[in-house]
Short mmCIF file of C-alpha atoms in Angstrom, two decimals:
data_model
loop_
_atom_site.label_atom_id
_atom_site.label_comp_id
_atom_site.label_asym_id
_atom_site.label_seq_id
_atom_site.Cartn_x
_atom_site.Cartn_y
_atom_site.Cartn_z
CA UNK D 254 28.67 11.75 23.29
CA UNK D 255 26.26 8.94 22.63
CA UNK D 256 23.72 9.81 20.03
CA UNK D 257 19.90 10.83 20.85
CA UNK D 258 18.63 8.20 18.21
CA UNK D 259 20.60 5.32 19.96
CA UNK D 260 19.40 6.24 23.33
CA UNK D 261 15.69 6.40 22.35
CA UNK D 262 15.82 3.40 19.97
CA UNK D 263 17.28 1.20 22.73
CA UNK D 264 15.03 2.30 25.46
CA UNK D 265 18.15 3.47 27.58
CA UNK D 266 16.01 6.36 29.22
CA UNK D 267 13.77 3.92 30.87
CA UNK D 268 16.53 1.69 31.95
CA UNK D 269 18.20 4.71 33.34
CA UNK D 270 15.01 5.72 35.31
CA UNK D 271 14.87 2.09 36.91
CA UNK D 272 18.42 1.78 37.58
CA UNK D 273 19.37 -1.05 35.21
CA UNK D 274 22.12 0.54 33.27
CA UNK D 275 25.89 -0.22 33.97
CA UNK D 276 27.91 2.53 35.32
CA UNK D 277 29.48 3.34 31.95
CA UNK D 278 26.02 3.62 30.32
CA UNK D 279 24.47 5.69 33.02
CA UNK D 280 27.47 8.21 32.60
CA UNK D 281 26.87 8.31 29.04
CA UNK D 282 23.03 8.99 29.31
CA UNK D 283 23.73 11.56 31.96
CA UNK D 284 26.21 13.50 29.70
CA UNK D 285 23.65 13.29 26.97
CA UNK D 286 21.03 14.56 29.10
CA UNK D 287 23.12 17.66 30.09
CA UNK D 288 24.16 18.49 26.45
CA UNK D 289 20.94 17.68 24.49
CA UNK D 290 17.86 20.01 25.63
CA UNK D 291 15.25 18.28 23.56
CA UNK D 292 16.62 14.72 25.00
CA UNK D 293 16.28 16.44 28.42
CA UNK D 294 12.87 17.38 27.96
CA UNK D 295 11.80 14.04 26.46
CA UNK D 296 13.55 12.54 29.60
CA UNK D 297 11.41 14.82 31.94
CA UNK D 298 8.07 14.00 30.32
CA UNK D 299 9.02 10.23 30.59
CA UNK D 300 10.04 10.72 34.23
CA UNK D 301 6.78 12.25 35.12
CA UNK D 302 4.69 9.65 33.13
CA UNK D 303 6.61 6.96 35.19
CA UNK D 304 5.73 8.58 38.34
CA UNK D 305 2.26 8.95 37.45
CA UNK D 306 1.86 5.42 36.57
CA UNK D 307 3.55 4.52 39.70
CA UNK D 308 1.06 6.23 41.68
CA UNK D 309 -1.78 4.84 39.66
CA UNK D 310 -0.63 1.37 39.89
CA UNK D 311 0.55 1.49 43.48
CA UNK D 312 -0.78 -1.23 45.58
CA UNK D 313 -2.73 -0.60 48.72
CA UNK D 314 -0.77 -2.05 51.68
CA UNK D 315 -2.67 -4.59 54.16
CA UNK D 316 -3.96 -3.53 57.39
CA UNK D 317 -1.29 -5.01 59.25
CA UNK D 318 1.21 -2.43 57.69
CA UNK D 319 -1.25 0.34 58.91
CA UNK D 320 -1.16 -1.15 62.53
CA UNK D 321 2.80 -1.30 62.32
CA UNK D 322 2.76 2.43 61.26
CA UNK D 323 0.73 3.47 64.28
CA UNK D 324 3.06 1.63 66.59
CA UNK D 325 6.05 3.29 64.88
CA UNK D 326 4.28 6.78 65.66
CA UNK D 327 3.94 5.46 69.24
CA UNK D 328 7.72 4.41 69.28
CA UNK D 329 9.81 7.49 67.76
CA UNK D 330 13.08 5.50 68.43
CA UNK D 331 12.49 3.07 65.51
CA UNK D 332 10.78 5.62 63.08
CA UNK D 333 13.48 5.28 60.23
CA UNK D 334 13.00 1.54 59.82
CA UNK D 335 9.10 1.54 60.01
CA UNK D 336 8.83 3.01 56.31
CA UNK D 337 10.60 -0.05 54.66
CA UNK D 338 7.48 -2.05 53.77
CA UNK D 339 5.90 1.07 52.12
CA UNK D 340 9.23 1.65 50.06
CA UNK D 341 9.19 -1.75 48.98
CA UNK D 342 5.46 -1.57 47.86
CA UNK D 343 6.08 1.56 46.06
CA UNK D 344 9.09 0.07 44.29
CA UNK D 345 7.18 -2.96 43.19
CA UNK D 346 4.37 -0.59 41.94
CA UNK D 347 6.96 1.57 40.05
CA UNK D 348 8.63 -1.33 38.30
CA UNK D 349 5.28 -2.76 37.53
CA UNK D 350 4.17 0.46 35.88
CA UNK D 351 7.48 0.74 33.92
CA UNK D 352 6.99 -2.78 32.61
CA UNK D 353 3.36 -2.06 31.64
CA UNK D 354 4.02 0.92 29.94
CA UNK D 355 7.28 -0.62 28.13
CA UNK D 356 4.84 -3.44 26.98
CA UNK D 357 2.12 -0.89 25.78
CA UNK D 358 4.65 0.77 23.68
CA UNK D 359 5.98 -2.77 22.03
CA UNK D 360 2.17 -3.58 21.61
CA UNK D 361 1.52 -0.37 19.70
CA UNK D 362 4.66 -0.93 17.54
CA UNK D 363 3.43 -4.51 16.63
CA UNK D 364 0.06 -3.32 15.98
CA UNK D 365 1.22 -0.67 13.49
CA UNK D 366 3.47 -3.29 11.75
CA UNK D 367 0.56 -5.65 11.54
CA UNK D 368 -1.71 -3.07 9.90
CA UNK D 369 1.14 -2.14 7.38
CA UNK D 370 1.74 -5.67 6.45
CA UNK D 371 -2.24 -6.31 6.19
CA UNK D 372 -2.22 -3.38 3.74
CA UNK D 373 0.67 -4.62 1.74
CA UNK D 374 -0.86 -8.06 1.55
CA UNK D 375 -4.10 -6.60 0.23
CA UNK D 376 -2.38 -4.45 -2.30
CA UNK D 377 -0.39 -7.74 -3.54
CA UNK D 378 -3.45 -9.76 -3.61
CA UNK D 379 -5.22 -6.90 -5.98
CA UNK D 380 -2.30 -6.85 -8.20
CA UNK D 381 -2.31 -10.88 -8.38
CA UNK D 382 -6.09 -10.58 -9.21
CA UNK D 383 -5.39 -8.02 -12.00
CA UNK D 384 -2.69 -10.12 -13.52
CA UNK D 385 -4.88 -13.35 -13.53
CA UNK D 386 -7.68 -11.45 -15.08
CA UNK D 387 -5.22 -10.07 -17.84
CA UNK D 388 -3.74 -13.43 -18.27
CA UNK D 389 -7.13 -15.13 -18.88
CA UNK D 390 -8.18 -12.19 -21.26
CA UNK D 391 -5.14 -12.75 -23.30
CA UNK D 392 -5.08 -16.45 -23.32
CA UNK D 393 -8.80 -16.28 -24.40
CA UNK D 394 -7.75 -13.89 -27.13
CA UNK D 395 -4.81 -16.12 -28.36
CA UNK D 396 -7.07 -18.94 -28.32
CA UNK D 397 -9.51 -17.08 -30.64
CA UNK D 398 -6.63 -16.01 -32.89
CA UNK D 399 -5.00 -19.38 -33.29
CA UNK D 400 -8.53 -20.91 -34.06
CA UNK D 401 -8.40 -22.89 -37.51
CA UNK D 402 -11.47 -20.94 -38.49
CA UNK D 403 -9.96 -17.48 -38.09
CA UNK D 404 -8.86 -15.59 -41.36
CA UNK D 405 -6.12 -13.09 -40.80
CA UNK D 406 -6.05 -9.99 -43.07
CA UNK D 407 -3.33 -7.29 -43.14
CA UNK D 408 -4.44 -3.59 -43.77
CA UNK D 409 -1.38 -1.86 -45.06
CA UNK D 410 -1.29 1.92 -45.02
CA UNK D 411 -1.61 4.28 -48.10
CA UNK D 412 0.14 7.41 -48.77
CA UNK D 413 -1.51 9.04 -45.56
CA UNK D 414 0.11 6.43 -43.42
CA UNK D 415 2.90 4.75 -45.80
CA UNK D 416 4.60 2.84 -42.74
CA UNK D 417 1.36 1.83 -41.01
CA UNK D 418 -0.13 -1.66 -40.62
CA UNK D 419 -2.73 -3.24 -38.80
CA UNK D 420 -3.75 -7.06 -38.58
CA UNK D 421 -7.40 -8.10 -38.52
CA UNK D 422 -8.64 -11.51 -37.39
CA UNK D 423 -12.05 -12.56 -38.43
CA UNK D 424 -13.82 -15.88 -37.20
CA UNK D 425 -17.02 -15.92 -39.61
CA UNK D 426 -18.29 -19.04 -37.65
CA UNK D 427 -18.16 -17.48 -34.17
CA UNK D 428 -18.53 -13.97 -35.64
CA UNK D 429 -15.67 -12.50 -33.66
CA UNK D 430 -13.29 -9.77 -35.05
CA UNK D 431 -10.02 -8.85 -33.48
CA UNK D 432 -7.51 -6.24 -34.64
CA UNK D 433 -3.84 -5.69 -33.58
CA UNK D 434 -3.23 -1.99 -34.00
CA UNK D 435 0.35 -1.87 -32.98
CA UNK D 436 1.60 -1.05 -36.37
CA UNK D 437 -0.36 2.09 -36.83
CA UNK D 438 1.16 5.63 -36.20
CA UNK D 439 0.17 7.19 -32.74
CA UNK D 440 -2.48 9.98 -33.26
CA UNK D 441 -3.05 13.15 -31.44
CA UNK D 442 -5.26 12.90 -28.61
CA UNK D 443 -8.19 14.65 -30.42
CA UNK D 444 -7.91 11.81 -33.21
CA UNK D 445 -8.77 8.08 -33.15
CA UNK D 446 -8.84 5.27 -35.84
CA UNK D 447 -12.10 3.85 -36.51
CA UNK D 448 -13.05 0.42 -38.50
CA UNK D 449 -15.84 0.19 -41.18
CA UNK D 450 -17.44 -2.65 -42.86
CA UNK D 451 -18.49 -2.15 -46.49
CA UNK D 452 -21.93 -4.00 -47.11
CA UNK D 453 -23.28 -3.41 -50.55
CA UNK D 454 -21.79 -0.20 -50.71
CA UNK D 455 -22.83 1.08 -47.13
CA UNK D 456 -20.16 1.73 -44.52
CA UNK D 457 -21.04 0.33 -41.26
CA UNK D 458 -19.33 1.06 -38.05
CA UNK D 459 -17.31 -1.64 -36.35
CA UNK D 460 -15.87 0.53 -33.60
CA UNK D 461 -12.81 2.64 -32.79
CA UNK D 462 -9.45 1.01 -32.68
CA UNK D 463 -7.21 2.64 -30.09
CA UNK D 464 -3.49 2.29 -30.45
CA UNK D 465 -2.59 1.49 -26.91
CA UNK D 466 -3.84 -2.18 -26.72
CA UNK D 467 -2.59 -5.36 -28.10
CA UNK D 468 -5.82 -6.60 -29.46
CA UNK D 469 -9.02 -4.76 -29.78
CA UNK D 470 -12.51 -6.35 -30.22
CA UNK D 471 -14.61 -5.15 -32.74
CA UNK D 472 -18.17 -5.58 -33.98
CA UNK D 473 -18.87 -8.43 -36.38
CA UNK D 474 -20.91 -7.43 -39.58
CA UNK D 475 -22.21 -9.96 -41.76
CA UNK D 476 -21.88 -9.92 -45.48
CA UNK D 477 -19.06 -7.35 -45.32
CA UNK D 478 -17.04 -7.16 -48.41
CA UNK D 479 -13.98 -5.16 -47.18
CA UNK D 480 -12.71 -3.62 -44.00
CA UNK D 481 -11.87 0.13 -44.08
CA UNK D 482 -9.92 2.11 -41.49
CA UNK D 483 -10.06 5.84 -41.14
CA UNK D 484 -8.94 8.64 -38.98
CA UNK D 485 -11.81 10.24 -36.99
CA UNK D 486 -12.45 12.77 -34.34
CA UNK D 487 -11.80 11.37 -30.78
CA UNK D 488 -14.72 9.20 -29.71
CA UNK D 489 -15.67 8.07 -33.18
CA UNK D 490 -17.97 9.10 -36.08
CA UNK D 491 -21.51 8.20 -37.10
CA UNK D 492 -20.29 8.15 -40.82
CA UNK D 493 -16.88 7.85 -42.06
CA UNK D 494 -14.61 10.57 -43.01
CA UNK D 495 -13.69 9.23 -46.73
CA UNK D 496 -10.87 11.64 -47.10
CA UNK D 497 -9.19 10.11 -44.00
CA UNK D 498 -9.19 6.76 -45.12
CA UNK D 499 -5.82 5.17 -44.58
CA UNK D 500 -6.24 1.52 -45.37
CA UNK D 501 -8.59 -1.14 -46.56
CA UNK D 502 -8.52 -4.66 -47.50
CA UNK D 503 -11.01 -7.01 -49.39
CA UNK D 504 -12.38 -9.83 -47.18
#
């Protein structure tokens, strides 16, 4: 038996209604209608729609046809042939209705495909914009790091983080500070790294240092004598937790 999916996708029910199928396909469709109740219900609905559209699209015959019908009523002997013009008109109306319905379905499918394509294009453009933004940011940071005025400083972990390492890049001329934290151990969610500058014995906050970024921009502190890295509660602290100091380096 021919599959229901094939019949629906290839529009065989519509072609069956209009008598445009070959004898072999006609037999196959009729067998499928007999054996598949859901397909038969779909066909009945389609047939009813076609009949309704045929009536809606029916063309009003010209007045001459009306006069001929009156003559036929007066001449019963040729009554059978007098309905031919109306049959032809109704046939054309049905074919027109079927064609209109078929084109409408195709138009709806094309519109749906167009909307999907537009959405995909919009999402792709957004991704491209995000990549361009990230590229510009990375290129800018690399340019700042490779600047001859930049001083790189390595912060090695102490006994609290023996395998930890972070690299700071300081440009005193442009007053920029970047830190690469990728060598630091990952902390629990309720903890964070925080950098401090030592200025005449006073620890000044430079900002928190998340480990999920390649480069972190920190606040530049003038006259800093050293950089100091501590572990603080998530969000950072106003004052450094001295016992949680894991690294420091002299500037």
